[in-house]
Structure formats: structure tokens, C-alpha cells
Short mmCIF file of the C-alpha atoms (twelve columns), coordinates in Angstrom:
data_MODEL
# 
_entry.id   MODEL 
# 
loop_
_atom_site.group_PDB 
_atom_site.id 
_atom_site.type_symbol 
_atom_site.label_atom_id 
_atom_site.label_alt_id 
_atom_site.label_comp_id 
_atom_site.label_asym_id 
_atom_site.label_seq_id 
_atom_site.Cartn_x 
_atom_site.Cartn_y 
_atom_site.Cartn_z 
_atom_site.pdbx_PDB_model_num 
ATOM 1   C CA . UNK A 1   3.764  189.519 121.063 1 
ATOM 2   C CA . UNK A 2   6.249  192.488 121.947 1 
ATOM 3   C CA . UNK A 3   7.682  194.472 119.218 1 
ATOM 4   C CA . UNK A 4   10.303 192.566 116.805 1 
ATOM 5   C CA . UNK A 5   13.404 193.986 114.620 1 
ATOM 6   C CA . UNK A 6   15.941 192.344 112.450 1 
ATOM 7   C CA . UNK A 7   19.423 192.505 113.038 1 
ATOM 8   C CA . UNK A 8   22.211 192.369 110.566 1 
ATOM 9   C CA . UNK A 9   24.939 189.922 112.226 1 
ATOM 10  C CA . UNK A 10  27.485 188.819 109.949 1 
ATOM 11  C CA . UNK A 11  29.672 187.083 113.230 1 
ATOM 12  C CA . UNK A 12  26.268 185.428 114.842 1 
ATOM 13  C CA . UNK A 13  27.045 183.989 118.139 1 
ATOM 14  C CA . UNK A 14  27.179 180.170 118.524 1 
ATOM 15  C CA . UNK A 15  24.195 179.913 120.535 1 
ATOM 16  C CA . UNK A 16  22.088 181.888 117.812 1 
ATOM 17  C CA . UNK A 17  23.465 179.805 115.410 1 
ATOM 18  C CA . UNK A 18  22.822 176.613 116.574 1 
ATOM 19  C CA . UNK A 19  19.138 177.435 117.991 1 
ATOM 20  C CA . UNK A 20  18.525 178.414 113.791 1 
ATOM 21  C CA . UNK A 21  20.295 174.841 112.769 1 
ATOM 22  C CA . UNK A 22  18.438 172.924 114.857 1 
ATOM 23  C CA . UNK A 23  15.163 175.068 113.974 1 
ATOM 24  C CA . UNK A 24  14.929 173.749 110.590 1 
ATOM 25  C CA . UNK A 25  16.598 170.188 111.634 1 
ATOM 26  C CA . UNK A 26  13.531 169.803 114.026 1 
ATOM 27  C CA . UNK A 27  11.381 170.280 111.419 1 
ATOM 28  C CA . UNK A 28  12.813 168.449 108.895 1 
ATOM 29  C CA . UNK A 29  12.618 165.368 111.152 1 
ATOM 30  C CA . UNK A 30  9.166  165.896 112.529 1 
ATOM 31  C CA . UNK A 31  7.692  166.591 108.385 1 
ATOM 32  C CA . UNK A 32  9.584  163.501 107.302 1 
ATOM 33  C CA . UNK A 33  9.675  161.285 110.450 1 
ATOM 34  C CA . UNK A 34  13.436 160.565 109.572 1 
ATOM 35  C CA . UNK A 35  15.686 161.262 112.736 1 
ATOM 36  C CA . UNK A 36  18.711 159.775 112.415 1 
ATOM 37  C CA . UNK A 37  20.974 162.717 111.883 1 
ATOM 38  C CA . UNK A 38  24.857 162.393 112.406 1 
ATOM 39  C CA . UNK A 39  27.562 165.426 111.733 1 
ATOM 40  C CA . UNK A 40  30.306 164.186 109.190 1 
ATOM 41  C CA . UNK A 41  33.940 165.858 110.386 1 
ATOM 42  C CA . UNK A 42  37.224 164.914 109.466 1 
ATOM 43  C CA . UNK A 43  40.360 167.074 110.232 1 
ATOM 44  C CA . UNK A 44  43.545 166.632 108.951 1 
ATOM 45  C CA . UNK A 45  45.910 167.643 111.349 1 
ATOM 46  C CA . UNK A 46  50.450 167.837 110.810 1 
ATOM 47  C CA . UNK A 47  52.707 166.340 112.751 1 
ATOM 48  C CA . UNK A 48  52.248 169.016 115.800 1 
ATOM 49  C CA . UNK A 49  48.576 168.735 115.453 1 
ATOM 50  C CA . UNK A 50  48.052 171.763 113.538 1 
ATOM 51  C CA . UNK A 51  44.775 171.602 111.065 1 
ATOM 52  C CA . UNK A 52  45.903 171.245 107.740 1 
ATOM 53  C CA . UNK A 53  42.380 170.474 105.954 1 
ATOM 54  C CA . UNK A 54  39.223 168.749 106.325 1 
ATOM 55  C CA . UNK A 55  35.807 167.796 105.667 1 
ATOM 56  C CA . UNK A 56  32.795 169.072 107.320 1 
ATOM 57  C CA . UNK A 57  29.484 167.365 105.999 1 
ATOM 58  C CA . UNK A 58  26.578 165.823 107.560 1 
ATOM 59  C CA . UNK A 59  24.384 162.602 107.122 1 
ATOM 60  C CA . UNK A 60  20.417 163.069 107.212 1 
ATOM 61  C CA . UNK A 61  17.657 161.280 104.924 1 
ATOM 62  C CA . UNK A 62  20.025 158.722 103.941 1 
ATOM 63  C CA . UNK A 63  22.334 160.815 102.386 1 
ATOM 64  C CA . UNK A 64  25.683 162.242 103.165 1 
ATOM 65  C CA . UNK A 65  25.824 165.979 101.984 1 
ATOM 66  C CA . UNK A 66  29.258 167.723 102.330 1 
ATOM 67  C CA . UNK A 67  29.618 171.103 102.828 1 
ATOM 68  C CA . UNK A 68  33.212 171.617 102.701 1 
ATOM 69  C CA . UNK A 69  36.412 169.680 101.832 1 
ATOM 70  C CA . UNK A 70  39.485 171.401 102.141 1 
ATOM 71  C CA . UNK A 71  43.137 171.008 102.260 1 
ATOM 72  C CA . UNK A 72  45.991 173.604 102.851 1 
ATOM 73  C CA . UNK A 73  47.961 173.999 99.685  1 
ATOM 74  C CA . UNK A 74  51.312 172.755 101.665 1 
ATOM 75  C CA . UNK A 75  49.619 169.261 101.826 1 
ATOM 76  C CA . UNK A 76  47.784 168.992 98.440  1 
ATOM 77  C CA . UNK A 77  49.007 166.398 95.835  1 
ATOM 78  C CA . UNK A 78  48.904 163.581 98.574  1 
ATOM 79  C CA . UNK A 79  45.759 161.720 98.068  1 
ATOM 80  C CA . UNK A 80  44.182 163.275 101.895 1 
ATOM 81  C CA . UNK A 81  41.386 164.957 99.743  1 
ATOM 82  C CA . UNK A 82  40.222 161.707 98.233  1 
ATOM 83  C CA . UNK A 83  41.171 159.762 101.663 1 
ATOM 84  C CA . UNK A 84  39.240 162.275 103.492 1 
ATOM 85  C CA . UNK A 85  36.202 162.070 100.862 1 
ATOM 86  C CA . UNK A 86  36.520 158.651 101.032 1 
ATOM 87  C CA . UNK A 87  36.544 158.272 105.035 1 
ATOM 88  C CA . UNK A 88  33.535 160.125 105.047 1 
ATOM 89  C CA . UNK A 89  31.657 157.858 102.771 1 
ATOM 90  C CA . UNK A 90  32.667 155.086 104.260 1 
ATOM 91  C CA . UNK A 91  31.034 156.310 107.360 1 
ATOM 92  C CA . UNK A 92  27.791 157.152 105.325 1 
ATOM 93  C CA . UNK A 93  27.847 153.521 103.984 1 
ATOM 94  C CA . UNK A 94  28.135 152.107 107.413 1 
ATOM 95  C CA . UNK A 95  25.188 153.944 108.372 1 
ATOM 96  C CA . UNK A 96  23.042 152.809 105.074 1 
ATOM 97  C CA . UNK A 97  23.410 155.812 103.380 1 
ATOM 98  C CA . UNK A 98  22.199 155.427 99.810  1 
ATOM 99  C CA . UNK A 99  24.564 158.310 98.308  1 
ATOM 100 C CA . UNK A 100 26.152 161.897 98.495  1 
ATOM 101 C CA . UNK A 101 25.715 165.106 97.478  1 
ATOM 102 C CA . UNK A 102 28.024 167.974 97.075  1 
ATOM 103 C CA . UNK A 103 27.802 171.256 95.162  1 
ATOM 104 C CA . UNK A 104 31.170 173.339 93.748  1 
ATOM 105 C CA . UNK A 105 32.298 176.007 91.324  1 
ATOM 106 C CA . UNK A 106 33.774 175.974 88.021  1 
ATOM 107 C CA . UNK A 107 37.143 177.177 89.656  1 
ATOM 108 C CA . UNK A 108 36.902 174.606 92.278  1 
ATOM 109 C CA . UNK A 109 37.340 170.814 92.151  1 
ATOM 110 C CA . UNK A 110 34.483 169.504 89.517  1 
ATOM 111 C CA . UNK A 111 37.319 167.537 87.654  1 
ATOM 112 C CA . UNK A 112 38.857 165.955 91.486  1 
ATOM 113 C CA . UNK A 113 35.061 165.156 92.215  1 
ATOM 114 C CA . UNK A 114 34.211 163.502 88.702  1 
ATOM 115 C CA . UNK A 115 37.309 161.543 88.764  1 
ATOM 116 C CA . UNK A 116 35.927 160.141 92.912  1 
ATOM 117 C CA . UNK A 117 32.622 158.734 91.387  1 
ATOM 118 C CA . UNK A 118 30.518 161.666 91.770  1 
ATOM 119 C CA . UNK A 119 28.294 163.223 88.246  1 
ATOM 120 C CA . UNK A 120 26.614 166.512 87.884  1 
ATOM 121 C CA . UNK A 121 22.748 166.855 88.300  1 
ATOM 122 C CA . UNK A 122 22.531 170.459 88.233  1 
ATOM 123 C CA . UNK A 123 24.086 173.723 87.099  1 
ATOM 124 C CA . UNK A 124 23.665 177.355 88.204  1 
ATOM 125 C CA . UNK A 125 25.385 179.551 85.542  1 
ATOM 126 C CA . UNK A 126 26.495 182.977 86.312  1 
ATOM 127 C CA . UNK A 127 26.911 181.861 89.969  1 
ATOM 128 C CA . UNK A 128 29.459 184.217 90.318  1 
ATOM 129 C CA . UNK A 129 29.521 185.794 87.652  1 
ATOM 130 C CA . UNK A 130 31.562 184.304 84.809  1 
ATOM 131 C CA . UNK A 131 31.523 181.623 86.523  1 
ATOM 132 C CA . UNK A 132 28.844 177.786 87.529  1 
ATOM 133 C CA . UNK A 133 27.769 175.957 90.324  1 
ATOM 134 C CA . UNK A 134 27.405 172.675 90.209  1 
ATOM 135 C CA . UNK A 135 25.123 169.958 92.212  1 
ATOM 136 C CA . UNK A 136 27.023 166.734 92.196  1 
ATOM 137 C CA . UNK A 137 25.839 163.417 92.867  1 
ATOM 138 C CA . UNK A 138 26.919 159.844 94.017  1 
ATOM 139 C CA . UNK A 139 25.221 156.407 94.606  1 
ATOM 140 C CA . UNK A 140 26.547 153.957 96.728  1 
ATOM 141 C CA . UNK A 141 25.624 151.051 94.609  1 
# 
């Protein structure tokens, strides 16, 4: 093999990023022999189209693991965190997911989570410091 170096690249290139991704999805499918895979993304968009929020997750294994659910501040207090949480469930379920999985912070939304069905099965204190992540949970029973 020719000579190899690391490279610090905190913008990496789409390409680069996606030939990583699908790296350890590849694997993951061929060590388990489980390939349905399906991306999870919901935007939600204003009146001119704009993105105003959203949920990016994915559904592998039988379970639907979000990575981020957002919404802008000007349209918080409206229910489209739970709808869009609960969109992408539904989705999951249609697809025989057996539950979710979700991790957040102590200054994030534990409380909007807890309230949606989902319980904590893990903690990382001092993740930041002063602060806890948490590993939430949900079956769709």
C-alpha cells in the first residue's frame, strides 16, 4: 500500500461523507443480515416554503433512531414537534418497527420526550460538563 496520512476536515465533502456512512451501514447489514434500512426526514416548511424545523432520523434493525428534532423558536408551542415525532413513528410502525431511540441533554427536551411515551435507559453525567445525556427509549406496543 502507498503511504497514508490523516487529515483534519471539520467541513468533509459529501462524497467523503457518505462513502464513511455507508462504510459502517455495509457492515452492519452484512454482520447482522438485516438490510432493510430507510432514512426518516421530515421538514417543516412556512407558508413560502422556508424550513422552519424538522426531524432527521433513520430506521435500521427494527428500530427508528432519531438524530435530530428541531423547530425554529417562531413556530414552537404548536404541537409540530410532537406531530413531527409522531409522523415519524408512524412511519416506523408501518414498517414493523418494534420501537425508538433517541438520546438528549439535560437542557434539551427530556421533559417534551417523557411526556411523548419515551423513558430513560441510560445517563452520561458530566456530558458537558454540568450537565447529562440521556438514552431514551420507546416500544411500540
Amino acid at each position: 500500500m502507498t503511504k497514508m496520512q490523516i487529515e483534519f476536515v471539520p467541513f468533509i465533502d459529501e462524497g467523503a461523507r457518505r462513502f464513511i456512512v455507508d462504510g459502517v451501514d455495509n457492515y452492519n447489514i452484512a454482520a447482522t443480515g438485516l438490510p432493510d434500512y430507510y432514512p426518516v426526514n421530515f421538514a417543516l416548511r412556512g407558508e413560502c416554503g422556508d424550513v422552519l424545523g424538522g426531524l432527521l432520523a433513520q430506521l435500521w434493525g427494527g428500530w427508528l433512531h432519531v438524530s435530530y428534532l428541531w423547530v425554529a423558536e417562531a413556530a414552537r408551542g404548536a404541537g409540530h414537534g410532537s406531530r413531527l415525532l409522531g409522523d415519524a413513528e408512524a412511519y416506523a410502525r408501518a414498517r414493523r418497527a418494534v420501537g425508538a431511540t433517541l438520546e438528549t441533554h439535560s437542557f434539551q427536551a427530556r421533559p417534551f420526550y417523557e411526556r411523548l411515551g419515551y423513558e430513560v435507559f441510560g445517563t452520561l453525567e458530566g456530558y458537558p460538563r454540568g450537565h447529562a445525556k440521556f438514552f431514551l427509549k420507546k416500544a411500540f406496543v
